[in-house]
Amino acid sequence: MLTWLAVAGAILCGVVAWHLRRRATSLEARLVKASQELEELQHAFQRFAPPEVVEQMIARNGLVGPETKEVTVLFADLKGFTALAERLEPAVLVSVLNGYFEAMSRTITSHRGHLAKFIGDGLLAFFGGLEPNPWQTNDAFHTALAMREALVHYNAGLAEKGLPALAMGVGIHRGPVVAGVLGTASLLEYGVIGRNVNLAARIEELTRTHGVDILVSEAAARHCDPRFQLRALPPVQAKGLPEPVATYALEAVAATS
């Protein structure tokens, strides 16, 4: 009798142990799958949003809600690019444009800016949208000057290949915007929208009117370090705006002593 009970007990213990091992294996598999899914989610979103936003999305298990933030918006566009596009072979054209975008992207991120999107041969960036930054406008101004210098170096490389130089216009404006994750389930990006974003684009267009490469708005000029050398320009009418826009040409920044 005791022998039979011992055997039954051993069998019962074996069954319980088997179930526990099976459950542990199942839990381990689920954890591995969840970890893989989390890694895939991070990789997917990192293509469209900065790491800070990706971390918030994962922590909240969903999209980051829209917020109104005061940012400094930088819009850059290539001048005369349509005519240039007609002269170059498609492969060469794309190579030239991608090289330009790469150089400008590095410059923007190295000055604490976030590149929001490419728009044809233009790009939209903003400063102060991801975290509080009391020096956001200074960062944007430094970025524009660094972009000017980067373009000089890039054009030197194009000249060595027998390719024409690029010309760039930059518009900078500061004001409140709506910032958040935009798009659909298949294509998301963290960006900014609103009147002040459009105004930065309109200011960039005025670089052609004034014959300069970097223009900043009066709102942006009020928040910059006095060491930046600004030249006031007469107000002119901008497309889609009810009143003339006052702007300043950003020429240089005084060296620190």
CSV table of C-alpha atoms in Angstrom, one decimal:
chain,number,residue,atom,x,y,z
A,1,MET,CA,0.0,0.0,0.0
A,2,LEU,CA,2.8,2.4,1.0
A,3,THR,CA,4.6,1.5,-2.2
A,4,TRP,CA,1.6,2.3,-4.3
A,5,LEU,CA,1.1,5.6,-2.6
A,6,ALA,CA,4.7,6.5,-3.1
A,7,VAL,CA,4.5,5.7,-6.8
A,8,ALA,CA,1.3,7.8,-7.1
A,9,GLY,CA,2.9,10.6,-5.3
A,10,ALA,CA,5.9,10.5,-7.5
A,11,ILE,CA,3.7,10.5,-10.6
A,12,LEU,CA,1.7,13.4,-9.3
A,13,CYS,CA,4.8,15.4,-8.5
A,14,GLY,CA,6.1,14.6,-12.0
A,15,VAL,CA,2.9,15.8,-13.6
A,16,VAL,CA,2.9,19.0,-11.6
A,17,ALA,CA,6.6,19.6,-12.4
A,18,TRP,CA,5.8,19.0,-16.1
A,19,HIS,CA,3.0,21.6,-16.0
A,20,LEU,CA,5.2,24.1,-14.2
A,21,ARG,CA,8.0,23.6,-16.8
A,22,ARG,CA,5.5,24.0,-19.6
A,23,ARG,CA,4.0,27.1,-18.1
A,24,ALA,CA,7.5,28.6,-17.5
A,25,THR,CA,8.5,27.8,-21.1
A,26,SER,CA,5.3,29.4,-22.3
A,27,LEU,CA,5.9,32.5,-20.2
A,28,GLU,CA,9.5,32.7,-21.5
A,29,ALA,CA,8.3,32.4,-25.1
A,30,ARG,CA,5.8,35.2,-24.5
A,31,LEU,CA,8.5,37.4,-22.9
A,32,VAL,CA,10.8,36.8,-25.8
A,33,LYS,CA,8.1,37.7,-28.3
A,34,ALA,CA,7.1,40.8,-26.4
A,35,SER,CA,10.8,41.9,-26.3
A,36,GLN,CA,11.1,41.3,-30.0
A,37,GLU,CA,7.9,43.3,-30.7
A,38,LEU,CA,9.2,46.1,-28.5
A,39,GLU,CA,12.5,46.2,-30.4
A,40,GLU,CA,10.7,46.2,-33.7
A,41,LEU,CA,8.4,49.1,-32.5
A,42,GLN,CA,11.5,51.1,-31.4
A,43,HIS,CA,13.2,50.6,-34.7
A,44,ALA,CA,10.1,51.4,-36.7
A,45,PHE,CA,9.3,54.7,-34.8
A,46,GLN,CA,13.0,55.8,-34.7
A,47,ARG,CA,12.8,56.3,-38.4
A,48,PHE,CA,10.1,59.0,-37.9
A,49,ALA,CA,10.5,60.3,-34.4
A,50,PRO,CA,13.3,61.3,-32.0
A,51,PRO,CA,14.2,58.8,-29.2
A,52,GLU,CA,12.5,61.0,-26.5
A,53,VAL,CA,9.2,60.7,-28.3
A,54,VAL,CA,9.6,57.0,-29.0
A,55,GLU,CA,10.2,56.3,-25.3
A,56,GLN,CA,7.1,58.3,-24.3
A,57,MET,CA,5.0,56.4,-26.9
A,58,ILE,CA,6.2,53.0,-25.5
A,59,ALA,CA,5.7,54.1,-21.9
A,60,ARG,CA,2.1,55.2,-22.6
A,61,ASN,CA,1.4,52.3,-24.9
A,62,GLY,CA,0.1,54.7,-27.5
A,63,LEU,CA,0.6,57.9,-29.4
A,64,VAL,CA,1.9,61.1,-27.8
A,65,GLY,CA,-1.0,63.6,-27.6
A,66,PRO,CA,-0.7,66.9,-29.4
A,67,GLU,CA,0.6,69.9,-27.4
A,68,THR,CA,0.9,73.6,-28.0
A,69,LYS,CA,4.5,74.6,-27.7
A,70,GLU,CA,6.6,77.7,-28.4
A,71,VAL,CA,9.3,76.7,-30.8
A,72,THR,CA,11.7,78.2,-33.3
A,73,VAL,CA,11.0,77.0,-36.8
A,74,LEU,CA,13.6,76.8,-39.5
A,75,PHE,CA,12.6,76.2,-43.1
A,76,ALA,CA,15.2,75.8,-45.9
A,77,ASP,CA,14.7,75.5,-49.6
A,78,LEU,CA,17.0,75.3,-52.6
A,79,LYS,CA,16.8,78.2,-55.1
A,80,GLY,CA,16.6,77.4,-58.8
A,81,PHE,CA,16.4,73.7,-58.2
A,82,THR,CA,13.7,73.0,-60.7
A,83,ALA,CA,15.9,74.4,-63.5
A,84,LEU,CA,18.8,72.4,-62.2
A,85,ALA,CA,16.7,69.2,-62.1
A,86,GLU,CA,16.0,69.5,-65.8
A,87,ARG,CA,19.8,69.6,-66.6
A,88,LEU,CA,20.9,66.6,-64.6
A,89,GLU,CA,20.3,62.9,-65.1
A,90,PRO,CA,17.9,61.4,-62.5
A,91,ALA,CA,20.5,59.3,-60.7
A,92,VAL,CA,22.9,62.3,-60.5
A,93,LEU,CA,20.1,64.6,-59.3
A,94,VAL,CA,19.0,62.3,-56.5
A,95,SER,CA,22.6,61.8,-55.4
A,96,VAL,CA,23.2,65.6,-55.3
A,97,LEU,CA,20.0,66.1,-53.3
A,98,ASN,CA,20.6,63.3,-50.9
A,99,GLY,CA,24.2,64.5,-50.2
A,100,TYR,CA,22.8,68.0,-49.5
A,101,PHE,CA,20.2,66.6,-47.1
A,102,GLU,CA,22.8,64.6,-45.3
A,103,ALA,CA,25.0,67.6,-44.8
A,104,MET,CA,22.1,69.8,-43.6
A,105,SER,CA,20.7,67.0,-41.3
A,106,ARG,CA,24.0,66.6,-39.5
A,107,THR,CA,24.2,70.4,-39.0
A,108,ILE,CA,20.7,70.6,-37.6
A,109,THR,CA,21.0,67.8,-35.1
A,110,SER,CA,24.4,68.9,-33.9
A,111,HIS,CA,22.8,72.2,-32.8
A,112,ARG,CA,20.0,70.5,-30.8
A,113,GLY,CA,17.4,70.9,-33.6
A,114,HIS,CA,15.0,68.3,-34.8
A,115,LEU,CA,14.6,67.6,-38.5
A,116,ALA,CA,10.8,67.2,-39.0
A,117,LYS,CA,10.6,66.4,-42.7
A,118,PHE,CA,11.8,66.8,-46.2
A,119,ILE,CA,9.5,68.6,-48.5
A,120,GLY,CA,10.6,68.2,-52.1
A,121,ASP,CA,14.0,69.9,-52.1
A,122,GLY,CA,13.1,71.7,-48.9
A,123,LEU,CA,13.4,70.8,-45.2
A,124,LEU,CA,11.6,71.7,-42.0
A,125,ALA,CA,13.3,71.7,-38.7
A,126,PHE,CA,12.4,73.1,-35.2
A,127,PHE,CA,14.1,73.9,-32.0
A,128,GLY,CA,12.7,73.7,-28.4
A,129,GLY,CA,9.8,71.3,-29.2
A,130,LEU,CA,11.1,68.2,-27.6
A,131,GLU,CA,12.3,69.7,-24.3
A,132,PRO,CA,12.4,73.2,-22.8
A,133,ASN,CA,15.2,75.2,-24.4
A,134,PRO,CA,15.6,78.8,-23.4
A,135,TRP,CA,18.4,79.1,-26.1
A,136,GLN,CA,16.3,77.6,-28.9
A,137,THR,CA,16.4,80.7,-31.1
A,138,ASN,CA,20.1,81.1,-30.7
A,139,ASP,CA,20.5,77.4,-31.6
A,140,ALA,CA,18.4,78.0,-34.8
A,141,PHE,CA,20.5,81.0,-35.7
A,142,HIS,CA,23.8,79.1,-35.2
A,143,THR,CA,22.3,76.3,-37.3
A,144,ALA,CA,21.5,78.6,-40.2
A,145,LEU,CA,25.0,80.0,-40.2
A,146,ALA,CA,26.5,76.5,-40.0
A,147,MET,CA,24.3,75.4,-42.9
A,148,ARG,CA,25.6,78.3,-44.9
A,149,GLU,CA,29.2,77.1,-44.2
A,150,ALA,CA,28.3,73.4,-44.8
A,151,LEU,CA,26.8,74.4,-48.2
A,152,VAL,CA,30.1,76.1,-49.2
A,153,HIS,CA,32.0,72.9,-48.5
A,154,TYR,CA,29.4,70.7,-50.2
A,155,ASN,CA,29.5,72.9,-53.3
A,156,ALA,CA,33.3,72.6,-53.4
A,157,GLY,CA,32.8,68.8,-53.6
A,158,LEU,CA,30.3,69.2,-56.4
A,159,ALA,CA,32.7,71.5,-58.3
A,160,GLU,CA,35.3,68.7,-58.2
A,161,LYS,CA,32.8,66.4,-59.9
A,162,GLY,CA,32.0,69.0,-62.5
A,163,LEU,CA,28.5,69.6,-61.1
A,164,PRO,CA,26.8,73.0,-60.6
A,165,ALA,CA,26.6,74.7,-57.2
A,166,LEU,CA,23.5,74.8,-55.1
A,167,ALA,CA,21.9,78.0,-53.6
A,168,MET,CA,19.9,77.9,-50.4
A,169,GLY,CA,17.4,80.1,-48.7
A,170,VAL,CA,16.6,79.8,-45.0
A,171,GLY,CA,13.7,81.3,-43.1
A,172,ILE,CA,13.4,81.4,-39.3
A,173,HIS,CA,10.4,82.3,-37.1
A,174,ARG,CA,9.5,81.8,-33.5
A,175,GLY,CA,6.0,81.3,-32.1
A,176,PRO,CA,3.5,78.7,-30.7
A,177,VAL,CA,2.7,75.6,-32.8
A,178,VAL,CA,0.9,72.4,-32.4
A,179,ALA,CA,3.4,69.6,-31.9
A,180,GLY,CA,2.7,65.9,-31.9
A,181,VAL,CA,2.7,62.6,-33.8
A,182,LEU,CA,1.1,63.0,-37.2
A,183,GLY,CA,0.1,60.6,-39.9
A,184,THR,CA,-1.6,57.2,-40.2
A,185,ALA,CA,-0.8,53.7,-38.7
A,186,SER,CA,1.4,52.9,-41.7
A,187,LEU,CA,3.3,56.2,-41.7
A,188,LEU,CA,3.9,58.3,-38.6
A,189,GLU,CA,6.1,61.3,-37.9
A,190,TYR,CA,6.6,63.7,-35.0
A,191,GLY,CA,6.1,67.2,-36.4
A,192,VAL,CA,4.7,70.7,-36.0
A,193,ILE,CA,1.8,72.4,-37.7
A,194,GLY,CA,0.1,75.8,-37.5
A,195,ARG,CA,0.3,79.4,-38.7
A,196,ASN,CA,3.8,80.0,-37.4
A,197,VAL,CA,5.2,77.0,-39.4
A,198,ASN,CA,3.7,78.5,-42.6
A,199,LEU,CA,5.1,81.9,-41.7
A,200,ALA,CA,8.7,80.4,-41.6
A,201,ALA,CA,8.1,79.0,-45.1
A,202,ARG,CA,6.9,82.4,-46.3
A,203,ILE,CA,9.9,84.2,-44.8
A,204,GLU,CA,12.2,81.7,-46.6
A,205,GLU,CA,10.5,82.7,-49.9
A,206,LEU,CA,11.3,86.4,-49.2
A,207,THR,CA,15.1,85.5,-49.3
A,208,ARG,CA,14.6,85.8,-53.1
A,209,THR,CA,13.0,89.2,-52.9
A,210,HIS,CA,15.7,90.6,-50.6
A,211,GLY,CA,18.6,88.8,-52.3
A,212,VAL,CA,19.9,87.2,-49.1
A,213,ASP,CA,20.3,83.6,-48.0
A,214,ILE,CA,19.1,83.8,-44.4
A,215,LEU,CA,16.1,85.8,-43.2
A,216,VAL,CA,14.6,85.9,-39.7
A,217,SER,CA,11.4,87.3,-38.4
A,218,GLU,CA,10.9,90.1,-35.9
A,219,ALA,CA,9.7,87.6,-33.3
A,220,ALA,CA,12.8,85.5,-33.7
A,221,ALA,CA,15.1,88.6,-33.7
A,222,ARG,CA,13.6,89.6,-30.3
A,223,HIS,CA,14.8,86.4,-28.7
A,224,CYS,CA,18.3,86.1,-30.0
A,225,ASP,CA,21.7,86.9,-28.5
A,226,PRO,CA,22.8,90.5,-29.3
A,227,ARG,CA,26.0,89.1,-30.7
A,228,PHE,CA,24.2,88.0,-33.8
A,229,GLN,CA,24.6,90.6,-36.6
A,230,LEU,CA,21.2,91.4,-38.1
A,231,ARG,CA,20.4,93.8,-40.9
A,232,ALA,CA,16.9,95.2,-40.9
A,233,LEU,CA,15.1,95.0,-44.2
A,234,PRO,CA,12.0,96.9,-45.4
A,235,PRO,CA,8.7,95.1,-44.8
A,236,VAL,CA,7.3,93.4,-47.9
A,237,GLN,CA,4.2,91.6,-48.8
A,238,ALA,CA,4.4,87.8,-48.5
A,239,LYS,CA,2.2,85.3,-50.2
A,240,GLY,CA,-1.0,84.5,-48.3
A,241,LEU,CA,-0.4,87.0,-45.5
A,242,PRO,CA,-2.6,90.1,-45.0
A,243,GLU,CA,0.1,92.5,-44.0
A,244,PRO,CA,3.8,93.1,-45.0
A,245,VAL,CA,6.4,91.1,-43.1
A,246,ALA,CA,9.4,92.8,-41.4
A,247,THR,CA,12.5,90.6,-41.6
A,248,TYR,CA,16.2,90.8,-40.8
A,249,ALA,CA,19.1,89.3,-42.8
A,250,LEU,CA,21.3,87.1,-40.5
A,251,GLU,CA,24.8,88.0,-41.6
A,252,ALA,CA,27.1,86.6,-38.9
A,253,VAL,CA,27.7,86.2,-35.2
A,254,ALA,CA,30.5,87.9,-33.2
A,255,ALA,CA,33.2,85.7,-31.9
A,256,THR,CA,33.2,85.1,-28.1
A,257,SER,CA,36.1,86.7,-26.3
